[in-house]
PDB file of C-alpha atoms in Angstrom:
ATOM      1  CA  UNK W   1      32.286  16.328  -1.430  1.00 39.00           C
ATOM      2  CA  UNK W   2      31.097  17.538  -4.847  1.00 33.00           C
ATOM      3  CA  UNK W   3      32.902  14.619  -6.512  1.00 32.00           C
ATOM      4  CA  UNK W   4      31.247  12.180  -4.127  1.00 34.00           C
ATOM      5  CA  UNK W   5      27.820  13.669  -4.788  1.00 35.00           C
ATOM      6  CA  UNK W   6      28.427  13.519  -8.534  1.00 32.00           C
ATOM      7  CA  UNK W   7      29.489   9.878  -8.251  1.00 32.00           C
ATOM      8  CA  UNK W   8      26.321   9.030  -6.288  1.00 32.00           C
ATOM      9  CA  UNK W   9      24.198  10.848  -8.855  1.00 31.00           C
ATOM     10  CA  UNK W  10      25.806   8.880 -11.669  1.00 31.00           C
ATOM     11  CA  UNK W  11      25.099   5.612  -9.868  1.00 32.00           C
ATOM     12  CA  UNK W  12      21.441   6.582  -9.458  1.00 33.00           C
ATOM     13  CA  UNK W  13      21.157   7.529 -13.109  1.00 32.00           C
ATOM     14  CA  UNK W  14      22.822   4.335 -14.265  1.00 32.00           C
ATOM     15  CA  UNK W  15      20.462   2.374 -12.021  1.00 41.00           C
ATOM     16  CA  UNK W  16      17.385   3.725 -13.795  1.00 41.00           C
ATOM     17  CA  UNK W  17      16.119   2.011 -16.912  1.00 38.00           C
ATOM     18  CA  UNK W  18      13.033   3.256 -18.714  1.00 41.00           C
ATOM     19  CA  UNK W  19      11.179   1.833 -21.699  1.00 40.00           C
ATOM     20  CA  UNK W  20       8.457   3.956 -23.286  1.00 41.00           C
ATOM     21  CA  UNK W  21       6.004   2.691 -25.871  1.00 46.00           C
ATOM     22  CA  UNK W  22       2.505   3.729 -26.720  1.00 49.00           C
ATOM     23  CA  UNK W  23      -0.713   2.029 -27.719  1.00 51.00           C
ATOM     24  CA  UNK W  24      -4.012   3.405 -29.009  1.00 50.00           C
ATOM     25  CA  UNK W  25      -7.285   1.878 -27.834  1.00 51.00           C
ATOM     26  CA  UNK W  26     -10.612   3.273 -28.964  1.00 54.00           C
ATOM     27  CA  UNK W  27      -9.195   6.753 -29.456  1.00 60.00           C
ATOM     28  CA  UNK W  28      -7.203   6.781 -26.217  1.00 69.00           C
ATOM     29  CA  UNK W  29      -3.509   6.954 -27.020  1.00 83.00           C
ATOM     30  CA  UNK W  30      -1.660   5.481 -24.047  1.00 90.00           C
ATOM     31  CA  UNK W  31       1.899   6.742 -23.949  1.00 91.00           C
ATOM     32  CA  UNK W  32       2.942   4.628 -20.974  1.00 91.00           C
ATOM     33  CA  UNK W  33       2.414   0.885 -21.162  1.00 89.00           C
ATOM     34  CA  UNK W  34       5.932  -0.361 -20.377  1.00 92.00           C
ATOM     35  CA  UNK W  35       7.765  -0.641 -17.101  1.00 96.00           C
ATOM     36  CA  UNK W  36      10.330   1.630 -15.501  1.00 96.00           C
ATOM     37  CA  UNK W  37      13.181   0.123 -13.510  1.00 96.00           C
ATOM     38  CA  UNK W  38      14.877   1.987 -10.704  1.00 97.00           C
ATOM     39  CA  UNK W  39      17.858   0.619  -8.781  1.00 96.00           C
ATOM     40  CA  UNK W  40      19.088   2.329  -5.636  1.00 95.00           C
ATOM     41  CA  UNK W  41      20.869   1.109  -2.508  1.00 94.00           C
ATOM     42  CA  UNK W  42      21.479  -2.227  -4.267  1.00 93.00           C
ATOM     43  CA  UNK W  43      17.761  -2.836  -4.613  1.00 96.00           C
ATOM     44  CA  UNK W  44      15.740  -2.920  -7.828  1.00 97.00           C
ATOM     45  CA  UNK W  45      12.158  -1.766  -8.264  1.00 98.00           C
ATOM     46  CA  UNK W  46      10.050  -2.225 -11.375  1.00 98.00           C
ATOM     47  CA  UNK W  47       7.208   0.267 -11.781  1.00 98.00           C
ATOM     48  CA  UNK W  48       4.449  -1.081 -14.021  1.00 98.00           C
ATOM     49  CA  UNK W  49       1.495   0.959 -15.344  1.00 98.00           C
ATOM     50  CA  UNK W  50      -1.618  -1.222 -15.381  1.00 98.00           C
ATOM     51  CA  UNK W  51      -3.897   1.092 -17.351  1.00 97.00           C
ATOM     52  CA  UNK W  52      -4.433  -0.854 -20.573  1.00 96.00           C
ATOM     53  CA  UNK W  53      -6.539  -3.687 -19.067  1.00 97.00           C
ATOM     54  CA  UNK W  54      -8.990  -1.111 -17.701  1.00 96.00           C
ATOM     55  CA  UNK W  55      -9.381   0.374 -21.178  1.00 95.00           C
ATOM     56  CA  UNK W  56      -9.982  -3.105 -22.560  1.00 95.00           C
ATOM     57  CA  UNK W  57     -12.742  -3.511 -19.977  1.00 96.00           C
ATOM     58  CA  UNK W  58     -14.394  -0.246 -21.030  1.00 94.00           C
ATOM     59  CA  UNK W  59     -14.393  -1.272 -24.687  1.00 92.00           C
ATOM     60  CA  UNK W  60     -15.588  -4.843 -24.146  1.00 92.00           C
ATOM     61  CA  UNK W  61     -18.417  -3.915 -21.788  1.00 91.00           C
ATOM     62  CA  UNK W  62     -19.760  -1.464 -24.382  1.00 88.00           C
ATOM     63  CA  UNK W  63     -20.266  -4.273 -26.886  1.00 83.00           C
ATOM     64  CA  UNK W  64     -20.919  -7.245 -24.611  1.00 76.00           C
ATOM     65  CA  UNK W  65     -22.906 -10.142 -26.027  1.00 72.00           C
ATOM     66  CA  UNK W  66     -23.840 -13.688 -25.068  1.00 73.00           C
ATOM     67  CA  UNK W  67     -25.199 -12.848 -21.650  1.00 79.00           C
ATOM     68  CA  UNK W  68     -21.866 -11.784 -20.204  1.00 87.00           C
ATOM     69  CA  UNK W  69     -22.251  -9.319 -17.357  1.00 92.00           C
ATOM     70  CA  UNK W  70     -20.105  -6.271 -16.788  1.00 93.00           C
ATOM     71  CA  UNK W  71     -18.740  -8.048 -13.739  1.00 94.00           C
ATOM     72  CA  UNK W  72     -17.698 -11.025 -15.866  1.00 94.00           C
ATOM     73  CA  UNK W  73     -15.908  -8.758 -18.300  1.00 96.00           C
ATOM     74  CA  UNK W  74     -14.143  -6.821 -15.544  1.00 96.00           C
ATOM     75  CA  UNK W  75     -12.996 -10.070 -13.951  1.00 96.00           C
ATOM     76  CA  UNK W  76     -11.692 -11.454 -17.255  1.00 96.00           C
ATOM     77  CA  UNK W  77      -9.983  -8.297 -18.514  1.00 97.00           C
ATOM     78  CA  UNK W  78      -8.688  -6.732 -15.282  1.00 97.00           C
ATOM     79  CA  UNK W  79      -8.870  -8.922 -12.172  1.00 97.00           C
ATOM     80  CA  UNK W  80      -7.795 -12.315 -13.490  1.00 97.00           C
ATOM     81  CA  UNK W  81      -4.764 -11.024 -15.449  1.00 97.00           C
ATOM     82  CA  UNK W  82      -3.719  -8.893 -12.472  1.00 97.00           C
ATOM     83  CA  UNK W  83      -3.967 -11.892 -10.151  1.00 96.00           C
ATOM     84  CA  UNK W  84      -1.656 -13.820 -12.451  1.00 96.00           C
ATOM     85  CA  UNK W  85       0.796 -10.920 -12.616  1.00 96.00           C
ATOM     86  CA  UNK W  86       1.022 -10.476  -8.845  1.00 96.00           C
ATOM     87  CA  UNK W  87       0.735 -14.151  -7.854  1.00 93.00           C
ATOM     88  CA  UNK W  88      -2.561 -13.634  -6.045  1.00 94.00           C
ATOM     89  CA  UNK W  89      -5.844 -15.515  -6.300  1.00 93.00           C
ATOM     90  CA  UNK W  90      -8.178 -13.224  -8.311  1.00 93.00           C
ATOM     91  CA  UNK W  91     -11.117 -14.188  -6.096  1.00 91.00           C
ATOM     92  CA  UNK W  92      -9.157 -12.953  -3.074  1.00 89.00           C
ATOM     93  CA  UNK W  93      -8.765  -9.558  -4.741  1.00 90.00           C
ATOM     94  CA  UNK W  94     -12.525  -9.295  -5.145  1.00 86.00           C
ATOM     95  CA  UNK W  95     -13.360 -10.470  -1.641  1.00 80.00           C
ATOM     96  CA  UNK W  96     -10.716  -8.420   0.177  1.00 78.00           C
ATOM     97  CA  UNK W  97     -10.506  -5.083  -1.618  1.00 80.00           C
ATOM     98  CA  UNK W  98     -13.624  -3.025  -2.315  1.00 81.00           C
ATOM     99  CA  UNK W  99     -11.707  -0.977  -4.864  1.00 85.00           C
ATOM    100  CA  UNK W 100     -11.811  -4.012  -7.154  1.00 93.00           C
ATOM    101  CA  UNK W 101     -15.583  -3.944  -7.410  1.00 93.00           C
ATOM    102  CA  UNK W 102     -16.721  -3.549 -11.006  1.00 95.00           C
ATOM    103  CA  UNK W 103     -16.737   0.191 -11.872  1.00 96.00           C
ATOM    104  CA  UNK W 104     -20.071   1.607 -12.987  1.00 94.00           C
ATOM    105  CA  UNK W 105     -18.909   5.064 -14.050  1.00 95.00           C
ATOM    106  CA  UNK W 106     -16.893   4.007 -17.077  1.00 94.00           C
ATOM    107  CA  UNK W 107     -16.819   7.521 -18.512  1.00 94.00           C
ATOM    108  CA  UNK W 108     -15.044   8.777 -15.413  1.00 96.00           C
ATOM    109  CA  UNK W 109     -12.812   5.689 -15.460  1.00 96.00           C
ATOM    110  CA  UNK W 110     -11.828   6.518 -19.026  1.00 95.00           C
ATOM    111  CA  UNK W 111     -10.968  10.092 -18.015  1.00 95.00           C
ATOM    112  CA  UNK W 112      -9.036   8.801 -15.000  1.00 97.00           C
ATOM    113  CA  UNK W 113      -6.882   6.587 -17.216  1.00 96.00           C
ATOM    114  CA  UNK W 114      -6.150   9.479 -19.587  1.00 96.00           C
ATOM    115  CA  UNK W 115      -5.102  11.694 -16.691  1.00 97.00           C
ATOM    116  CA  UNK W 116      -2.925   8.995 -15.139  1.00 97.00           C
ATOM    117  CA  UNK W 117      -1.204   8.471 -18.461  1.00 97.00           C
ATOM    118  CA  UNK W 118      -0.617  12.212 -18.831  1.00 97.00           C
ATOM    119  CA  UNK W 119       0.700  12.482 -15.267  1.00 98.00           C
ATOM    120  CA  UNK W 120       2.682   9.245 -15.381  1.00 98.00           C
ATOM    121  CA  UNK W 121       6.120  10.873 -15.425  1.00 97.00           C
ATOM    122  CA  UNK W 122       5.250  13.003 -12.411  1.00 98.00           C
ATOM    123  CA  UNK W 123       4.029   9.950 -10.491  1.00 98.00           C
ATOM    124  CA  UNK W 124       7.207   8.071 -11.419  1.00 98.00           C
ATOM    125  CA  UNK W 125       9.378  10.927 -10.169  1.00 98.00           C
ATOM    126  CA  UNK W 126       7.590  10.954  -6.798  1.00 99.00           C
ATOM    127  CA  UNK W 127       7.923   7.183  -6.507  1.00 98.00           C
ATOM    128  CA  UNK W 128      11.634   7.260  -7.287  1.00 98.00           C
ATOM    129  CA  UNK W 129      12.193   9.824  -4.562  1.00 98.00           C
ATOM    130  CA  UNK W 130      10.139   7.726  -2.130  1.00 98.00           C
ATOM    131  CA  UNK W 131      12.170   4.639  -3.021  1.00 98.00           C
ATOM    132  CA  UNK W 132      15.386   6.497  -2.265  1.00 98.00           C
ATOM    133  CA  UNK W 133      14.038   7.949   0.991  1.00 98.00           C
ATOM    134  CA  UNK W 134      12.837   4.590   2.310  1.00 98.00           C
ATOM    135  CA  UNK W 135      15.746   2.407   1.222  1.00 98.00           C
ATOM    136  CA  UNK W 136      18.157   4.827   2.891  1.00 98.00           C
ATOM    137  CA  UNK W 137      16.717   3.556   6.193  1.00 98.00           C
ATOM    138  CA  UNK W 138      15.593  -0.002   5.444  1.00 98.00           C
ATOM    139  CA  UNK W 139      16.477  -2.349   2.607  1.00 94.00           C
ATOM    140  CA  UNK W 140      15.131  -5.593   1.251  1.00 89.00           C
ATOM    141  CA  UNK W 141      16.788  -8.438  -0.628  1.00 84.00           C
ATOM    142  CA  UNK W 142      13.717  -8.705  -2.839  1.00 85.00           C
ATOM    143  CA  UNK W 143      13.235  -7.095  -6.204  1.00 94.00           C
ATOM    144  CA  UNK W 144       9.902  -5.352  -5.760  1.00 97.00           C
ATOM    145  CA  UNK W 145       7.306  -4.694  -8.432  1.00 98.00           C
ATOM    146  CA  UNK W 146       5.035  -1.664  -8.125  1.00 98.00           C
ATOM    147  CA  UNK W 147       1.788  -1.788 -10.104  1.00 98.00           C
ATOM    148  CA  UNK W 148      -0.012   1.492 -10.811  1.00 98.00           C
ATOM    149  CA  UNK W 149      -3.795   1.212 -11.179  1.00 98.00           C
ATOM    150  CA  UNK W 150      -6.614   3.743 -11.528  1.00 98.00           C
ATOM    151  CA  UNK W 151      -8.678   4.398  -8.411  1.00 97.00           C
ATOM    152  CA  UNK W 152     -12.203   3.010  -8.698  1.00 96.00           C
ATOM    153  CA  UNK W 153     -14.233   6.045  -9.901  1.00 96.00           C
ATOM    154  CA  UNK W 154     -17.294   4.941  -7.921  1.00 96.00           C
ATOM    155  CA  UNK W 155     -15.451   5.326  -4.599  1.00 95.00           C
ATOM    156  CA  UNK W 156     -14.575   8.626  -2.922  1.00 94.00           C
ATOM    157  CA  UNK W 157     -10.790   8.930  -2.686  1.00 95.00           C
ATOM    158  CA  UNK W 158     -10.631  12.129  -0.622  1.00 95.00           C
ATOM    159  CA  UNK W 159     -10.074  10.406   2.746  1.00 92.00           C
ATOM    160  CA  UNK W 160      -7.115   8.556   1.242  1.00 94.00           C
ATOM    161  CA  UNK W 161      -5.681  11.683  -0.406  1.00 96.00           C
ATOM    162  CA  UNK W 162      -6.139  10.018  -3.773  1.00 97.00           C
ATOM    163  CA  UNK W 163      -3.898   7.006  -3.133  1.00 98.00           C
ATOM    164  CA  UNK W 164      -4.355   3.611  -1.550  1.00 97.00           C
ATOM    165  CA  UNK W 165      -2.321   0.441  -1.745  1.00 97.00           C
ATOM    166  CA  UNK W 166      -1.597  -3.056  -0.568  1.00 96.00           C
ATOM    167  CA  UNK W 167       1.205  -5.611  -0.587  1.00 96.00           C
ATOM    168  CA  UNK W 168       0.865  -9.152  -1.895  1.00 95.00           C
ATOM    169  CA  UNK W 169       1.121 -12.105   0.481  1.00 93.00           C
ATOM    170  CA  UNK W 170       4.700 -12.854  -0.608  1.00 94.00           C
ATOM    171  CA  UNK W 171       5.914  -9.273  -0.119  1.00 95.00           C
ATOM    172  CA  UNK W 172       7.160  -9.091  -3.711  1.00 96.00           C
ATOM    173  CA  UNK W 173       4.607  -6.664  -5.134  1.00 97.00           C
ATOM    174  CA  UNK W 174       3.101  -3.343  -4.109  1.00 98.00           C
ATOM    175  CA  UNK W 175      -0.150  -2.293  -5.788  1.00 98.00           C
ATOM    176  CA  UNK W 176      -1.047   1.404  -5.770  1.00 98.00           C
ATOM    177  CA  UNK W 177      -4.436   2.710  -6.874  1.00 98.00           C
ATOM    178  CA  UNK W 178      -4.306   6.389  -7.756  1.00 98.00           C
ATOM    179  CA  UNK W 179      -6.883   9.114  -8.349  1.00 98.00           C
ATOM    180  CA  UNK W 180      -5.144  11.619 -10.647  1.00 98.00           C
ATOM    181  CA  UNK W 181      -7.468  14.439  -9.593  1.00 98.00           C
ATOM    182  CA  UNK W 182      -6.670  14.107  -5.881  1.00 98.00           C
ATOM    183  CA  UNK W 183      -3.221  12.633  -5.259  1.00 98.00           C
ATOM    184  CA  UNK W 184      -0.328  14.756  -4.048  1.00 98.00           C
ATOM    185  CA  UNK W 185       3.409  14.249  -3.931  1.00 98.00           C
ATOM    186  CA  UNK W 186       3.062  13.556  -0.212  1.00 98.00           C
ATOM    187  CA  UNK W 187       0.290  10.973  -0.578  1.00 98.00           C
ATOM    188  CA  UNK W 188       2.304   9.053  -3.185  1.00 98.00           C
ATOM    189  CA  UNK W 189       5.407   9.022  -0.983  1.00 98.00           C
ATOM    190  CA  UNK W 190       3.584   8.278   2.265  1.00 98.00           C
ATOM    191  CA  UNK W 191       1.556   5.415   0.817  1.00 98.00           C
ATOM    192  CA  UNK W 192       4.623   3.875  -0.770  1.00 99.00           C
ATOM    193  CA  UNK W 193       6.616   4.114   2.475  1.00 99.00           C
ATOM    194  CA  UNK W 194       3.812   2.414   4.414  1.00 99.00           C
ATOM    195  CA  UNK W 195       3.440  -0.425   1.922  1.00 98.00           C
ATOM    196  CA  UNK W 196       7.199  -0.790   1.488  1.00 98.00           C
ATOM    197  CA  UNK W 197       7.581  -1.438   5.201  1.00 98.00           C
ATOM    198  CA  UNK W 198       4.951  -4.170   4.929  1.00 98.00           C
ATOM    199  CA  UNK W 199       6.936  -5.706   2.060  1.00 97.00           C
ATOM    200  CA  UNK W 200      10.187  -5.736   4.043  1.00 97.00           C
ATOM    201  CA  UNK W 201       8.424  -7.090   7.138  1.00 97.00           C
ATOM    202  CA  UNK W 202       6.874  -9.932   5.140  1.00 96.00           C
ATOM    203  CA  UNK W 203      10.208 -10.811   3.553  1.00 95.00           C
ATOM    204  CA  UNK W 204      12.479 -10.594   6.597  1.00 94.00           C
ATOM    205  CA  UNK W 205      10.288 -11.891   9.445  1.00 93.00           C
ATOM    206  CA  UNK W 206       8.492 -15.179  10.062  1.00 91.00           C
ATOM    207  CA  UNK W 207       5.310 -13.694   8.578  1.00 91.00           C
ATOM    208  CA  UNK W 208       4.992 -16.247   5.763  1.00 90.00           C
ATOM    209  CA  UNK W 209       5.262 -19.329   7.948  1.00 91.00           C
ATOM    210  CA  UNK W 210       2.616 -18.676  10.605  1.00 91.00           C
ATOM    211  CA  UNK W 211      -0.938 -17.458  11.137  1.00 91.00           C
ATOM    212  CA  UNK W 212      -1.556 -13.889  12.255  1.00 92.00           C
ATOM    213  CA  UNK W 213      -3.803 -13.043  15.171  1.00 94.00           C
ATOM    214  CA  UNK W 214      -5.364  -9.674  15.951  1.00 96.00           C
ATOM    215  CA  UNK W 215      -2.300  -8.302  17.777  1.00 97.00           C
ATOM    216  CA  UNK W 216      -0.096  -9.209  14.795  1.00 96.00           C
ATOM    217  CA  UNK W 217      -2.320  -7.326  12.386  1.00 96.00           C
ATOM    218  CA  UNK W 218      -2.612  -4.246  14.583  1.00 98.00           C
ATOM    219  CA  UNK W 219       1.129  -3.999  15.245  1.00 98.00           C
ATOM    220  CA  UNK W 220       1.929  -4.643  11.578  1.00 98.00           C
ATOM    221  CA  UNK W 221       0.009  -1.487  10.649  1.00 98.00           C
ATOM    222  CA  UNK W 222       1.509   0.407  13.571  1.00 99.00           C
ATOM    223  CA  UNK W 223       5.014  -0.500  12.422  1.00 99.00           C
ATOM    224  CA  UNK W 224       4.319   0.666   8.871  1.00 99.00           C
ATOM    225  CA  UNK W 225       2.968   4.015  10.054  1.00 99.00           C
ATOM    226  CA  UNK W 226       5.803   4.451  12.564  1.00 99.00           C
ATOM    227  CA  UNK W 227       8.321   3.811   9.779  1.00 99.00           C
ATOM    228  CA  UNK W 228       6.572   6.289   7.485  1.00 99.00           C
ATOM    229  CA  UNK W 229       6.638   8.897  10.275  1.00 99.00           C
ATOM    230  CA  UNK W 230      10.401   8.397  10.655  1.00 99.00           C
ATOM    231  CA  UNK W 231      11.012   8.721   6.914  1.00 99.00           C
ATOM    232  CA  UNK W 232       8.637  11.682   6.618  1.00 98.00           C
ATOM    233  CA  UNK W 233       8.251  13.517   9.961  1.00 98.00           C
ATOM    234  CA  UNK W 234       5.493  15.649   8.420  1.00 97.00           C
ATOM    235  CA  UNK W 235       3.389  12.508   7.841  1.00 96.00           C
ATOM    236  CA  UNK W 236      -0.140  13.359   8.996  1.00 94.00           C
ATOM    237  CA  UNK W 237      -3.179  11.286   8.038  1.00 96.00           C
ATOM    238  CA  UNK W 238      -6.549  10.639   9.716  1.00 95.00           C
ATOM    239  CA  UNK W 239      -5.701   7.048  10.655  1.00 96.00           C
ATOM    240  CA  UNK W 240      -2.834   8.021  12.968  1.00 97.00           C
ATOM    241  CA  UNK W 241      -4.688  10.791  14.779  1.00 97.00           C
ATOM    242  CA  UNK W 242      -4.730   9.990  18.515  1.00 97.00           C
ATOM    243  CA  UNK W 243      -7.691   8.320  20.144  1.00 97.00           C
ATOM    244  CA  UNK W 244      -9.406  10.168  22.965  1.00 96.00           C
ATOM    245  CA  UNK W 245      -9.389   8.553  26.409  1.00 96.00           C
ATOM    246  CA  UNK W 246     -12.781   6.911  26.047  1.00 95.00           C
ATOM    247  CA  UNK W 247     -11.992   5.566  22.574  1.00 96.00           C
ATOM    248  CA  UNK W 248      -8.619   4.275  23.742  1.00 97.00           C
ATOM    249  CA  UNK W 249     -10.253   2.469  26.657  1.00 96.00           C
ATOM    250  CA  UNK W 250     -12.762   0.788  24.343  1.00 96.00           C
ATOM    251  CA  UNK W 251     -10.109  -0.203  21.804  1.00 97.00           C
ATOM    252  CA  UNK W 252      -7.745  -1.624  24.425  1.00 97.00           C
ATOM    253  CA  UNK W 253     -10.580  -3.575  26.041  1.00 96.00           C
ATOM    254  CA  UNK W 254     -11.542  -4.973  22.634  1.00 96.00           C
ATOM    255  CA  UNK W 255      -7.933  -6.044  22.035  1.00 96.00           C
ATOM    256  CA  UNK W 256      -7.491  -7.550  25.482  1.00 95.00           C
ATOM    257  CA  UNK W 257     -10.617  -9.675  25.096  1.00 95.00           C
ATOM    258  CA  UNK W 258      -9.562 -10.891  21.638  1.00 93.00           C
ATOM    259  CA  UNK W 259      -5.800 -11.077  21.967  1.00 87.00           C
ATOM    260  CA  UNK W 260      -5.583 -14.528  20.337  1.00 88.00           C
ATOM    261  CA  UNK W 261      -8.354 -13.996  17.798  1.00 95.00           C
ATOM    262  CA  UNK W 262      -7.899 -15.101  14.196  1.00 94.00           C
ATOM    263  CA  UNK W 263     -11.388 -13.919  13.264  1.00 94.00           C
ATOM    264  CA  UNK W 264     -11.268 -11.536  10.299  1.00 90.00           C
ATOM    265  CA  UNK W 265     -14.442  -9.867  11.561  1.00 92.00           C
ATOM    266  CA  UNK W 266     -12.503  -8.475  14.526  1.00 95.00           C
ATOM    267  CA  UNK W 267     -10.011  -6.618  12.355  1.00 93.00           C
ATOM    268  CA  UNK W 268     -12.878  -5.409  10.138  1.00 92.00           C
ATOM    269  CA  UNK W 269     -14.648  -4.024  13.224  1.00 94.00           C
ATOM    270  CA  UNK W 270     -11.545  -2.103  14.230  1.00 96.00           C
ATOM    271  CA  UNK W 271     -10.888  -0.861  10.711  1.00 95.00           C
ATOM    272  CA  UNK W 272     -14.423   0.153   9.801  1.00 94.00           C
ATOM    273  CA  UNK W 273     -15.567   1.245  13.248  1.00 94.00           C
ATOM    274  CA  UNK W 274     -17.764  -0.852  15.499  1.00 84.00           C
ATOM    275  CA  UNK W 275     -18.337  -1.908  19.117  1.00 82.00           C
ATOM    276  CA  UNK W 276     -17.976   1.735  20.144  1.00 87.00           C
ATOM    277  CA  UNK W 277     -14.656   2.119  18.347  1.00 94.00           C
ATOM    278  CA  UNK W 278     -13.936   4.775  15.708  1.00 94.00           C
ATOM    279  CA  UNK W 279     -12.908   4.033  12.145  1.00 96.00           C
ATOM    280  CA  UNK W 280      -9.255   2.996  11.692  1.00 97.00           C
ATOM    281  CA  UNK W 281      -8.912   1.948  15.337  1.00 98.00           C
ATOM    282  CA  UNK W 282      -6.439  -0.759  14.356  1.00 98.00           C
ATOM    283  CA  UNK W 283      -4.143   1.831  12.764  1.00 98.00           C
ATOM    284  CA  UNK W 284      -4.583   4.397  15.511  1.00 98.00           C
ATOM    285  CA  UNK W 285      -3.811   2.099  18.442  1.00 98.00           C
ATOM    286  CA  UNK W 286      -1.084   0.303  16.512  1.00 98.00           C
ATOM    287  CA  UNK W 287       0.633   3.624  15.874  1.00 99.00           C
ATOM    288  CA  UNK W 288       0.282   4.682  19.524  1.00 99.00           C
ATOM    289  CA  UNK W 289       1.793   1.409  20.714  1.00 99.00           C
ATOM    290  CA  UNK W 290       4.703   1.727  18.292  1.00 99.00           C
ATOM    291  CA  UNK W 291       5.367   5.344  19.258  1.00 98.00           C
ATOM    292  CA  UNK W 292       5.507   4.261  22.894  1.00 99.00           C
ATOM    293  CA  UNK W 293       7.790   1.332  22.064  1.00 99.00           C
ATOM    294  CA  UNK W 294      10.206   3.498  20.062  1.00 98.00           C
ATOM    295  CA  UNK W 295      10.322   6.149  22.787  1.00 98.00           C
ATOM    296  CA  UNK W 296      11.066   3.500  25.431  1.00 98.00           C
ATOM    297  CA  UNK W 297      13.564   1.556  23.306  1.00 98.00           C
ATOM    298  CA  UNK W 298      15.592   4.065  21.313  1.00 96.00           C
ATOM    299  CA  UNK W 299      18.516   1.620  21.171  1.00 98.00           C
ATOM    300  CA  UNK W 300      16.532  -0.848  19.029  1.00 98.00           C
ATOM    301  CA  UNK W 301      16.988  -0.161  15.312  1.00 98.00           C
ATOM    302  CA  UNK W 302      14.283  -0.008  12.647  1.00 98.00           C
ATOM    303  CA  UNK W 303      15.616  -3.234  11.174  1.00 98.00           C
ATOM    304  CA  UNK W 304      15.369  -4.953  14.554  1.00 98.00           C
ATOM    305  CA  UNK W 305      11.873  -3.836  15.520  1.00 98.00           C
ATOM    306  CA  UNK W 306      10.584  -4.543  12.026  1.00 98.00           C
ATOM    307  CA  UNK W 307      10.899  -8.294  12.651  1.00 97.00           C
ATOM    308  CA  UNK W 308       9.936  -8.344  16.329  1.00 97.00           C
ATOM    309  CA  UNK W 309       6.794 -10.235  17.319  1.00 96.00           C
ATOM    310  CA  UNK W 310       3.752  -8.193  18.305  1.00 97.00           C
ATOM    311  CA  UNK W 311       3.826  -9.471  21.879  1.00 96.00           C
ATOM    312  CA  UNK W 312       7.429  -8.297  22.332  1.00 97.00           C
ATOM    313  CA  UNK W 313       6.567  -4.861  20.991  1.00 98.00           C
ATOM    314  CA  UNK W 314       3.591  -4.527  23.332  1.00 98.00           C
ATOM    315  CA  UNK W 315       5.496  -5.919  26.325  1.00 98.00           C
ATOM    316  CA  UNK W 316       8.136  -3.213  25.905  1.00 98.00           C
ATOM    317  CA  UNK W 317       5.628  -0.375  25.503  1.00 98.00           C
ATOM    318  CA  UNK W 318       3.348   1.485  27.896  1.00 98.00           C
ATOM    319  CA  UNK W 319       0.475  -0.759  26.748  1.00 98.00           C
ATOM    320  CA  UNK W 320       1.765  -4.029  28.201  1.00 96.00           C
ATOM    321  CA  UNK W 321      -1.307  -4.355  30.445  1.00 95.00           C
ATOM    322  CA  UNK W 322      -3.332  -5.689  27.497  1.00 95.00           C
ATOM    323  CA  UNK W 323      -1.173  -8.820  27.650  1.00 94.00           C
ATOM    324  CA  UNK W 324      -2.320  -9.600  31.190  1.00 88.00           C
TER     325      UNK W 324
END
C-alpha cells in the first residue's frame, strides 16, 4: 500500500509544472505573473494569475489624458484583453457581471493585488487540492484554464466568503475573483467545485447546441451545488439554505407559470429576490430539487445525472407537479 501511495504521489508531482517570474510595476513587485499547470486523473488545468492588467489600469488612470474616462481605460487594459483570453465578448462581461464594473477605490485595489500576489502559493495549493477532490468523482476531456482575478474592491465580498466565479460559454475556462482579506480554504474549494461542475456539464451535455429556459438554468445551479455537497459534505452557504414553506410555494408557483421562459429577467428575479421570493431562490430550489432527485434515484451516477435534461430531473423528484 505504501508503494502504491508513493507511486500516486510521484505521478501527481510529475503532473505539476510551475513557472515563476516577476515583474515590477510602479513600485509593486509582482512575483506571480506566469501560469501553473496541474495534471491529475488524466486532466490538465492551467492556473493563470490575472493581476498585472489591473495594475496597468491603476497606473494609466492616474495619468489619463485626451478625454479618456476611467471606464475606457479599465475596458482597454482589463476587460478587452480578458475577453480575448477567455474567448468571451468583452461587452458581455460588462453587461452580465457586476464585478467587472470599473473600480473606484484604486488604492484598495492596489492593496488587494499585493495581497493576492503574496498569498498566491496558498491559493494555488487550495486549488490543486480542489482539483484532485473533484476529478476523483467527475472528469472532463477538456483542458481547463483557471483565471485568478482580484475581487472588485467596491463590492462587499462577505456574503460570498471572499470568492466568486463563473464559467465561459464553451466550458473551457473558469474565472475566480478573490478577496484576499476574506477568502478561506473552504470558499476556494467550494467555489471551484461548483464552477467545475458547470464546466463538465457544458462540455458533456447538449448545452452548447440549444437555448436554455428557466428550468434549465435553475437545475444547472442545483446540479453544481449538489455535486459540491457530495465532494464536500460540510458545504454550507446561504444560497443552499432551505426555503420556508411560504417561500417554497411562491418559488414553485413562479417556476410553474414560467416553465418555458427564456426571459433573462425571470432568472434575475429569482437570483436577486423579487415577486415575493428571497434572494438566491434559483439556487435554493434547484438544490432542493436535486437533493430530492438524488435521494429517489441513488442508482443514477453523478456522470449520468450531470447530462440529464432539467425536465427529467424534475420528473423523477418530489417536485414533478411543477411540470403539470
